[in-house]
Short mmCIF file of C-alpha atoms and ligand atoms in Angstrom, two decimals:
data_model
loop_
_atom_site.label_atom_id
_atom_site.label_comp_id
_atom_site.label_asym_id
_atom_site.label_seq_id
_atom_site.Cartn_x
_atom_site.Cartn_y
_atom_site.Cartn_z
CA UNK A 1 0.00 0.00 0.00
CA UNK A 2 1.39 3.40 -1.03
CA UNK A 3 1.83 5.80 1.82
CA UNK A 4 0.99 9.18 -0.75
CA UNK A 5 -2.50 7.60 0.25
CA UNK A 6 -3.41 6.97 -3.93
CA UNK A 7 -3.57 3.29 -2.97
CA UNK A 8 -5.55 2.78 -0.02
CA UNK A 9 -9.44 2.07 -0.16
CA UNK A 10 -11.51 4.96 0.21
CA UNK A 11 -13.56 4.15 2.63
CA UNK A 12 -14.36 1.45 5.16
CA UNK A 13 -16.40 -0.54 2.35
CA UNK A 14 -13.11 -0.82 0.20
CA UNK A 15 -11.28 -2.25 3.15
CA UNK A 16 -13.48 -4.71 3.28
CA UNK A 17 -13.63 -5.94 -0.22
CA UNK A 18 -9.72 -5.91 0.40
CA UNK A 19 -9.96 -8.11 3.33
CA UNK A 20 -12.27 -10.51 1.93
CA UNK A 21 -9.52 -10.84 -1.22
CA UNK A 22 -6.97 -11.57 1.50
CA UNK A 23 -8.87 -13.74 4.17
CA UNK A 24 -9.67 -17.44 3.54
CA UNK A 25 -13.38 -17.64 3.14
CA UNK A 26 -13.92 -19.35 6.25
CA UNK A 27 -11.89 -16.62 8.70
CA UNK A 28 -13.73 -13.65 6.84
CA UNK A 29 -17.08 -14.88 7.02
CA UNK A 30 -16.44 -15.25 10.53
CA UNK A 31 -15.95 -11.56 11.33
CA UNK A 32 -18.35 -10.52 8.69
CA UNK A 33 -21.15 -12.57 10.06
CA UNK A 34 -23.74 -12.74 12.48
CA UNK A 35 -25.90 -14.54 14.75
CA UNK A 36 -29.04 -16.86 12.70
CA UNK A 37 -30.71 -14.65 9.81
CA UNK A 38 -28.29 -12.02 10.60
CA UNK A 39 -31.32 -9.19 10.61
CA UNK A 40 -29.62 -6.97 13.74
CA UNK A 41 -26.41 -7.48 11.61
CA UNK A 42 -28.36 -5.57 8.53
CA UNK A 43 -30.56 -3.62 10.84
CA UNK A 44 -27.19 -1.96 12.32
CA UNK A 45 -26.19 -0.49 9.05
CA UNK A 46 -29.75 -0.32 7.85
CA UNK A 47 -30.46 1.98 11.03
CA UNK A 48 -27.96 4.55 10.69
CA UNK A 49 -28.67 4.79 6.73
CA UNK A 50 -32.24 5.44 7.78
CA UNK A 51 -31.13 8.80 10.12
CA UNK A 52 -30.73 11.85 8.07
CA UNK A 53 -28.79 15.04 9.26
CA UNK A 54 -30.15 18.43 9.22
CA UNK A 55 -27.01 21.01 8.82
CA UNK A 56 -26.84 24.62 10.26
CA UNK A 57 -25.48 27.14 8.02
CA UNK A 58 -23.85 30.08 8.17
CA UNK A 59 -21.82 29.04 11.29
CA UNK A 60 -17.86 29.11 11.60
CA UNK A 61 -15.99 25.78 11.24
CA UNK A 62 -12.89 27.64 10.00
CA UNK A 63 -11.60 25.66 12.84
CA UNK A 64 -12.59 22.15 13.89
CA UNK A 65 -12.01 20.44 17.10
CA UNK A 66 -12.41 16.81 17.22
CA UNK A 67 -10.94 15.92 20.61
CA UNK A 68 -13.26 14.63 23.43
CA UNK A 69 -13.08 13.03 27.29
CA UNK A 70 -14.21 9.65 27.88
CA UNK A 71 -13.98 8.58 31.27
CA UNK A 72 -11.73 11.66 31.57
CA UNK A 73 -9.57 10.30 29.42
CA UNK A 74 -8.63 12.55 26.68
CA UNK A 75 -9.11 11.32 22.85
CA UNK A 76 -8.39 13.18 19.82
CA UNK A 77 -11.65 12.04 18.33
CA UNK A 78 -14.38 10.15 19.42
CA UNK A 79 -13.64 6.57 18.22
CA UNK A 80 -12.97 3.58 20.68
CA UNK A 81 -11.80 0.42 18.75
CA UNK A 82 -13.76 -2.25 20.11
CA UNK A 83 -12.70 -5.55 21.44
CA UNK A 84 -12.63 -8.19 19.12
CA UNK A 85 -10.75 -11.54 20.29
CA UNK A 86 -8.27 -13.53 18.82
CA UNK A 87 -7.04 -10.60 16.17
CA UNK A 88 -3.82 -12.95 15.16
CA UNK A 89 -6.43 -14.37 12.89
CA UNK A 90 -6.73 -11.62 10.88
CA UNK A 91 -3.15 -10.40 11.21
CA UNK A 92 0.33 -11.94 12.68
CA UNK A 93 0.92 -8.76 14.77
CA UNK A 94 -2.69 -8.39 16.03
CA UNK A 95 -3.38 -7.07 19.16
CA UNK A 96 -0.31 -5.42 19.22
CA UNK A 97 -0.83 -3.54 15.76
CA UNK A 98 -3.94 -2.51 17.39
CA UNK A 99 -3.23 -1.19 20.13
CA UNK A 100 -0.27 0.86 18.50
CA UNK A 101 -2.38 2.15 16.13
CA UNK A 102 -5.05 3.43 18.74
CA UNK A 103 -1.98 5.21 20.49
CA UNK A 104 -0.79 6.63 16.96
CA UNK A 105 -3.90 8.23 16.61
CA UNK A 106 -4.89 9.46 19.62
CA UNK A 107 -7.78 7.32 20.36
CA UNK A 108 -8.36 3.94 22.76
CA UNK A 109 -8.38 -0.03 21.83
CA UNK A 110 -10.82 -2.17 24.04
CA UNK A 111 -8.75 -5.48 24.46
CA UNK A 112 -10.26 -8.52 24.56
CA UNK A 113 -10.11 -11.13 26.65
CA UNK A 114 -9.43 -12.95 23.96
CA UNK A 115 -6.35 -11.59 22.97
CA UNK A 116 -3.75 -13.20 21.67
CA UNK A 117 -1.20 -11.41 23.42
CA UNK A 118 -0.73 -11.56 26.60
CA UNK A 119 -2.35 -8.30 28.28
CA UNK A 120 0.84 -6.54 29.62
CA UNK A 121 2.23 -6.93 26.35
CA UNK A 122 -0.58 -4.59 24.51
CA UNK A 123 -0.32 -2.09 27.65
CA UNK A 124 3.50 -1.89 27.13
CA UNK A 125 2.51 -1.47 23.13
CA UNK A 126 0.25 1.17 23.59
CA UNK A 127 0.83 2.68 27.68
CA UNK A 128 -2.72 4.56 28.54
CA UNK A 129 -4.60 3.86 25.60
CA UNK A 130 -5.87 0.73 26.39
CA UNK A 131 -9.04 -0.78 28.35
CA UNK A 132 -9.72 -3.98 29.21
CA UNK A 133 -12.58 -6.15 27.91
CA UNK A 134 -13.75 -8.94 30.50
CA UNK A 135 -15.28 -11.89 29.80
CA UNK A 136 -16.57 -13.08 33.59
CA UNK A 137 -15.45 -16.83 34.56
CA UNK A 138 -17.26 -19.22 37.10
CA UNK A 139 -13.97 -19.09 39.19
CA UNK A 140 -13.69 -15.63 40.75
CA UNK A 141 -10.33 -16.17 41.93
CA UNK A 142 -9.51 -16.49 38.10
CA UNK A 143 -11.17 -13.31 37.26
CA UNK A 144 -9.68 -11.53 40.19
CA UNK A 145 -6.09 -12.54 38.97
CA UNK A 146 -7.33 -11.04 35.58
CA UNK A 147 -8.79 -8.36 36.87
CA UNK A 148 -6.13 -7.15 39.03
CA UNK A 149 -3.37 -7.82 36.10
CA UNK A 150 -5.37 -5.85 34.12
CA UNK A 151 -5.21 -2.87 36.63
CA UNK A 152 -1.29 -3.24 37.21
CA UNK A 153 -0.31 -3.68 33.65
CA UNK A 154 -2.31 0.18 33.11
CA UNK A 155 -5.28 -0.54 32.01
CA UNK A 156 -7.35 2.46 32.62
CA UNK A 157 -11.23 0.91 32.18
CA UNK A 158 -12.57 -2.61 32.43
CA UNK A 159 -15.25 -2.80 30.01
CA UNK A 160 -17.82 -6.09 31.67
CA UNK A 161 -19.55 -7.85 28.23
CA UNK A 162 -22.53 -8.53 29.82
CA UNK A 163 -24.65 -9.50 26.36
CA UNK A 164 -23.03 -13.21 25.99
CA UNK A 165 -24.33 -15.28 28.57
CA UNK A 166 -23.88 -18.07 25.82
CA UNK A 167 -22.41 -17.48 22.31
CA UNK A 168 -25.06 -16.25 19.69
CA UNK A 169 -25.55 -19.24 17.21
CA UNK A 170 -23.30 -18.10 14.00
CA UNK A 171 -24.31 -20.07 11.31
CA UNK A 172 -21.82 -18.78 8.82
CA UNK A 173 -19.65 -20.02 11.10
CA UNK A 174 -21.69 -24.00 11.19
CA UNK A 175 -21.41 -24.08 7.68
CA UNK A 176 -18.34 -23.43 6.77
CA UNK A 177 -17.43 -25.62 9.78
CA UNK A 178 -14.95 -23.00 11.23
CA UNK A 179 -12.39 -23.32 13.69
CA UNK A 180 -10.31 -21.07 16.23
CA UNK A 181 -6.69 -22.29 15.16
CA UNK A 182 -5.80 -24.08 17.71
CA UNK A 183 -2.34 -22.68 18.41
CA UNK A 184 -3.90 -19.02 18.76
CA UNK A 185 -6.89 -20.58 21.21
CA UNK A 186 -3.99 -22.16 23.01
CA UNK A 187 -2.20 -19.11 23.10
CA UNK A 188 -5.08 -16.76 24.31
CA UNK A 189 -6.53 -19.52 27.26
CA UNK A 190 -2.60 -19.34 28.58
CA UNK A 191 -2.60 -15.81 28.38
CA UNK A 192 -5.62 -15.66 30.45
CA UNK A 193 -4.01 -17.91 33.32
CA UNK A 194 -5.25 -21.23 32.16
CA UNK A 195 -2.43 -23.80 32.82
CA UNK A 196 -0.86 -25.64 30.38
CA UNK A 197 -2.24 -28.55 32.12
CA UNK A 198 -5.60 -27.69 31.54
CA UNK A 199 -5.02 -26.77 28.05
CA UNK A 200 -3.34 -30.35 27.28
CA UNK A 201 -6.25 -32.50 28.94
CA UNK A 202 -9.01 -30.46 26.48
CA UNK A 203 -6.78 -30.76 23.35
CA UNK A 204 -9.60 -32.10 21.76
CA UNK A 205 -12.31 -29.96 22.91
CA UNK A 206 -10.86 -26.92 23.97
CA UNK A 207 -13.71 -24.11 22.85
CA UNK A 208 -16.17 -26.06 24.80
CA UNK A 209 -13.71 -26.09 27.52
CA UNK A 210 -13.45 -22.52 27.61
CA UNK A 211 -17.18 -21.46 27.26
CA UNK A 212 -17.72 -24.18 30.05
CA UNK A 213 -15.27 -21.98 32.42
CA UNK A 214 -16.79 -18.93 31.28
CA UNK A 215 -20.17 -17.78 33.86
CA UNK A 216 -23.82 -17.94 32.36
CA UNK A 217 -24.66 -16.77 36.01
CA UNK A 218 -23.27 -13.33 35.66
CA UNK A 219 -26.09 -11.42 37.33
CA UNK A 220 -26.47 -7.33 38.49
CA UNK A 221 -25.15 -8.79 42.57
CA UNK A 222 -21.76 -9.68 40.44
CA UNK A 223 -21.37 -5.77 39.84
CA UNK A 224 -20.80 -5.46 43.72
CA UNK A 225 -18.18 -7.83 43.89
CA UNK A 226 -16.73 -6.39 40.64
CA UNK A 227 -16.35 -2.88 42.25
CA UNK A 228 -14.63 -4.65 45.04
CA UNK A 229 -11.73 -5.80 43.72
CA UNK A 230 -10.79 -3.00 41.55
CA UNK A 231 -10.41 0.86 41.08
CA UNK A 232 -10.93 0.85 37.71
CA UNK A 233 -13.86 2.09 36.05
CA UNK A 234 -16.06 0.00 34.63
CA UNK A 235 -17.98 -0.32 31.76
CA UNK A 236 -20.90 -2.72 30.74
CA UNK A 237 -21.12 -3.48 27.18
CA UNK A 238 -24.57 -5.18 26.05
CA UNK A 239 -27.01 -2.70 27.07
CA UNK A 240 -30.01 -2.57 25.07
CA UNK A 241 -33.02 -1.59 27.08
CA UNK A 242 -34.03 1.69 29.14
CA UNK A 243 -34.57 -0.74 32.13
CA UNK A 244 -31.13 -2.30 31.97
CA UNK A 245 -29.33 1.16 31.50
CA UNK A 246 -30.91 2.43 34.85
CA UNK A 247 -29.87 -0.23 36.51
CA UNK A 248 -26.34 0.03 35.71
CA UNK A 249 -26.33 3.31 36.72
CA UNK A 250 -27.72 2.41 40.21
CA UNK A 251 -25.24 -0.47 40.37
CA UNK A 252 -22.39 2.35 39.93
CA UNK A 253 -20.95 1.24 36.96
CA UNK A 254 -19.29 4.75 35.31
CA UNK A 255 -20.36 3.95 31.96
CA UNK A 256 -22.49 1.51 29.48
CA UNK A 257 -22.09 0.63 25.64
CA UNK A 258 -25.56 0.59 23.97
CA UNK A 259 -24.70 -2.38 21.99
CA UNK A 260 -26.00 -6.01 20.34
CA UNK A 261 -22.42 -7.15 20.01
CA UNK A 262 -22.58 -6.46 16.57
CA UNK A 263 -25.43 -8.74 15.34
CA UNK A 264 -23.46 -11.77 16.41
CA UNK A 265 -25.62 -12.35 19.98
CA UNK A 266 -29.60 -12.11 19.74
CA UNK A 267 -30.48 -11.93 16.48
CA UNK A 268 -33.91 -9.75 16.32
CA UNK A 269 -32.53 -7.17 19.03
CA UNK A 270 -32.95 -4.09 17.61
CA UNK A 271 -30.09 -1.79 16.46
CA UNK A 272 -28.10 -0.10 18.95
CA UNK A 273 -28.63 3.16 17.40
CA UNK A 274 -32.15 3.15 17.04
CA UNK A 275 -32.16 2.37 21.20
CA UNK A 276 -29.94 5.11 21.72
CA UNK A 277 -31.97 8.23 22.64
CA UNK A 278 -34.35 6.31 24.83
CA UNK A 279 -30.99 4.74 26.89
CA UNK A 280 -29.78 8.25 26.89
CA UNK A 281 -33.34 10.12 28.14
CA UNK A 282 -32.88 7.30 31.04
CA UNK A 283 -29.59 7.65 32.27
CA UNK A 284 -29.84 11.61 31.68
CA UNK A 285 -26.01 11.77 31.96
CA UNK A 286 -25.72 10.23 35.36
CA UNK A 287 -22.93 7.90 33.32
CA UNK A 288 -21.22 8.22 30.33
CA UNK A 289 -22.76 6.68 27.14
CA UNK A 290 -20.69 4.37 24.14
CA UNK A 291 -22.30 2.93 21.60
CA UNK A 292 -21.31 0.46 18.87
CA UNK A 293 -22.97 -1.87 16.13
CA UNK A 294 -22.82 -0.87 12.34
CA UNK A 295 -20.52 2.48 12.44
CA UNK A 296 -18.84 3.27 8.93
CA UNK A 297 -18.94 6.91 7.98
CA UNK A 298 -17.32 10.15 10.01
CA UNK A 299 -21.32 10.87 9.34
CA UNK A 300 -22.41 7.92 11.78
CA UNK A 301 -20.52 9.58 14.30
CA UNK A 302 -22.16 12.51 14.59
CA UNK A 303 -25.50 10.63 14.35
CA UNK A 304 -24.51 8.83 17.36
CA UNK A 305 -23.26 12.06 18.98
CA UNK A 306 -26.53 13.94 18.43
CA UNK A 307 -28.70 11.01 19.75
CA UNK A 308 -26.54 10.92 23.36
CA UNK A 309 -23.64 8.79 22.64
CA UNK A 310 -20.18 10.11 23.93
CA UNK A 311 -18.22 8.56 21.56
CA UNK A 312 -18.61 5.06 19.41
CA UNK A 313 -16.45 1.56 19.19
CA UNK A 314 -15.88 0.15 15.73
CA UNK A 315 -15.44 -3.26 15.36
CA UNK A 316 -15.15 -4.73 11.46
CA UNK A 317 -14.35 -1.69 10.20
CA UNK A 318 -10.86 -2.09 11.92
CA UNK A 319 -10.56 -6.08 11.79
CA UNK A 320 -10.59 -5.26 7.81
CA UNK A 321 -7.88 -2.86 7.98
CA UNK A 322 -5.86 -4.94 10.37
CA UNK A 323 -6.62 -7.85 8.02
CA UNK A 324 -5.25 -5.43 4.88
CA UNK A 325 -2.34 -4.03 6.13
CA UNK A 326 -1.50 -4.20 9.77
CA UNK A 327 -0.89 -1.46 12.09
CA UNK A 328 -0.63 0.57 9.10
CA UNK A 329 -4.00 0.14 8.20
CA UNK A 330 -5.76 0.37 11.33
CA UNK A 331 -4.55 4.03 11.76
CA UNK A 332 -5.05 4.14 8.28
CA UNK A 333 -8.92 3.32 9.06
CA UNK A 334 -8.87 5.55 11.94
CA UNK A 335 -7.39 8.74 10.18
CA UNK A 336 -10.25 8.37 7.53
CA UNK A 337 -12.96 7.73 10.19
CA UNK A 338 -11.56 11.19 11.54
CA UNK A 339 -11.36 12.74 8.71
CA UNK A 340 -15.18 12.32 7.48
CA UNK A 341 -16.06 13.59 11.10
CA UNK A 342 -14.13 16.83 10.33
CA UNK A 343 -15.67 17.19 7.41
CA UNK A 344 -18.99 16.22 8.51
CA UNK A 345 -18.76 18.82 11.33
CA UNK A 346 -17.88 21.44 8.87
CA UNK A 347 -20.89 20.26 6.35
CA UNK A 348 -23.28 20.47 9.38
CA UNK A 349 -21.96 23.46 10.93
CA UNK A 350 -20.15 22.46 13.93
CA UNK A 351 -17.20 23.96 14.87
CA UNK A 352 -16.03 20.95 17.51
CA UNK A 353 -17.79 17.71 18.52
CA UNK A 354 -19.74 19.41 21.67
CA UNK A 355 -21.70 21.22 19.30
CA UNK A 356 -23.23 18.30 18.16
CA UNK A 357 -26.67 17.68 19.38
CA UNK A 358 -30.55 16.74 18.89
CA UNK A 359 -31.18 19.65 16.64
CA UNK A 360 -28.99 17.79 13.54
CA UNK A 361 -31.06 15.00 13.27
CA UNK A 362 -33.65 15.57 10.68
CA UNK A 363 -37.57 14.88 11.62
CA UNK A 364 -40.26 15.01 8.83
CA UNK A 365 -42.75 17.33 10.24
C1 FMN B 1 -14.71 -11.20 15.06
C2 FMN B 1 -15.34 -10.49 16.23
C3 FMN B 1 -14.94 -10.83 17.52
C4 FMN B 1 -15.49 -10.14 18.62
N1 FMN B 1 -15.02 -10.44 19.87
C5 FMN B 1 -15.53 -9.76 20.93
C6 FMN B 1 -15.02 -9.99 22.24
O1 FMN B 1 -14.09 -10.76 22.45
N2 FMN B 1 -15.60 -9.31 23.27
C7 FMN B 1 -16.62 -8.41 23.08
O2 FMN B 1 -17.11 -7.82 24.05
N3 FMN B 1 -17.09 -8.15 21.84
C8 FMN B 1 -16.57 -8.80 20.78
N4 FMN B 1 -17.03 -8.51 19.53
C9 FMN B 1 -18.07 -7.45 19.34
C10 FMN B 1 -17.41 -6.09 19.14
O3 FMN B 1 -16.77 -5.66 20.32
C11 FMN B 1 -18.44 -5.01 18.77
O4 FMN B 1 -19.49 -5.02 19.71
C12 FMN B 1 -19.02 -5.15 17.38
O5 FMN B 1 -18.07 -5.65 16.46
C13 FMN B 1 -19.49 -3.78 16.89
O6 FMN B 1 -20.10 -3.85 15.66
P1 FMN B 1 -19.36 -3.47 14.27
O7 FMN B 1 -18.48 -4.64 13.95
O8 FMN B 1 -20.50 -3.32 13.33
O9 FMN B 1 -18.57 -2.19 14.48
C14 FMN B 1 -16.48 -9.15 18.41
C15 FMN B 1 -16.86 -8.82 17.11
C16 FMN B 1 -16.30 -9.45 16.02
C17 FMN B 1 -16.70 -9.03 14.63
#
């Protein structure tokens, strides 16, 4: 890929034609998919298509400012790449290339539990840009020593996935009879603390293995406990109801991410962005609101921004990029997701991202 820019895709849509050159059928369809029909997969990106922007004229944007606080964490725009596990798949420097490219531009990486790297590795990558993505296991001591790695390595948020209390059924996935390579799945269960022990006496089933250590009992009383071992602010990721959202915020969680794990959990929930305002009229502000699920323009952003969100995780969009051309073209990604929000914020009279609110959202009358 050139670096005077004439060679790179021009939007996220061209990475992923790229990456779906590159990937073997079975490893793209994998991160392209989602759970059964796929309809909150579609409805994601059918749902922001559907939102139309009203601009203000005749305001100055001679001057643009993109940055934003999340958690009082500064970012130089409002993009949060989300955690996505087991990136080595798509790229032999993964994580790391992630992670580095967050820090390049300015912005956060969510890792995932199921990373491929071990955890203080990415920190070290990428030191204060990174949160930490938990996946809660039956055996608290295990998540503890997690937890509390996560917090010593520099993590500055743990970010609870509370939507996967089993794995969504991915039948892309069933019939193209896809595996985790098994070297990667060995690597990531290590890197979570699983002994090599453990790991040799499931060689032959070790995904069932690890969903079987993983809790389908995580409950609101496990917030409690959560809070108790750590100083970190936390996150839940998976919300998708008014009800849900108020309760996090009287659990004292700092912060939610509207969000159906990107079509790939209950099939039929609705898209995140179409829950949005509702979440956001229930927590009014008493924690900070994420969202992600079907993000692909600089234009989405503001959408998201003008129905309550604080700032929004992108998922594919950066697994393609990663897939295309490493670190390179994750920041690549990022860059253009930044620059279509400066431009957007120009186009719809904004001079920074605060400016952004209900009035740019276009409602027939
Ligand atoms: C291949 C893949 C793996 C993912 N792994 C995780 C994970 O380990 N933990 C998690 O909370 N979410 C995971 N997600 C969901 C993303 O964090 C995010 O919610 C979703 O991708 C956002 O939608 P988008 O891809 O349309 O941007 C994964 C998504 C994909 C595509």
């Amino acid at each position: 890929m050139e670096d005077n820019g004439s060679h790179w895709p021009l939007n996220v849509a061209g990475f992923e034609a790229l990456a779906q050159k590159k990937l073997s059928k079975d490893a793209f369809d994998h991160a392209a998919g989602g759970a059964d029909d796929e309809l909150t997969l579609q409805e994601n990106l059918a749902a922001f298509r559907r939102i139309k922007i009203t601009p203000h004229v005749l305001e100055d944007v001679s001057e643009r400012r993109l940055e934003t606080e999340v958690l009082g964490q500064r970012l130089a725009f409002p993009v949060i790449l989300a955690p996505v596990s087991c990136l080595r798949r798509f790229h032999p420097e993964g994580e790391l290339a992630a992670a580095r490219a967050a820090a390049g531009t300015g912005v956060l990486c969510a890792l995932s539990t199921g990373s491929c790297y071990p955890l203080e590795e990415v920190a070290r990558a990428a030191p204060g840009s990174v949160w930490f993505q938990l996946y809660a296991y039956n055996d608290r001591e295990f998540t503890r020593n997690l937890v509390q790695r996560a917090e010593a390595a520099g993590y500055r948020a743990l970010c609870l996935t509370v939507d996967v209390p089993l794995s969504g059924r991915r039948e892309r996935d069933l019939r193209n009879q896809y595996i985790y390579p098994p070297e990667l799945l060995r690597t990531s269960m290590m890197n979570v603390g699983f002994t090599r022990e453990q790991i040799d006496q499931h060689v032959n089933d070790l995904l069932p293995f690890v969903a079987q250590a993983l809790t389908v009992r995580l409950t609101w009383p496990y917030l409690d406990w959560l809070r108790s071992i750590t100083n970190l602010p936390i996150l839940l990721k998976g919300i998708l109801s008014k009800a849900d959202a108020r309760q996090a915020v009287a659990c004292g969680v700092q912060g939610i991410v509207v969000s159906n794990h990107g079509g790939r959990q209950l099939d039929c929930a609705p898209a995140s962005i179409d829950v949005l305002p509702e979440i956001a009229n229930a927590v009014q502000g008493q924690v900070e609101i994420l969202i992600d699920g079907g993000v692909r323009r600089g234009s989405d952003v503001v959408k998201a921004l003008a129905l309550g969100a604080k700032a929004v995780l992108v998922g594919r969009p950066y697994v393609w990029a990663l897939a295309v051309e490493g670190q390179r073209g994750v920041e690549r990604v990022l860059t253009m997701l930044r620059d279509e929000l400066d431009l957007a914020l120009a186009l719809t009279g904004c001079s920074c991202v605060a400016k952004i609110d209900s009035s740019l959202i276009w409602r027939s009358s």
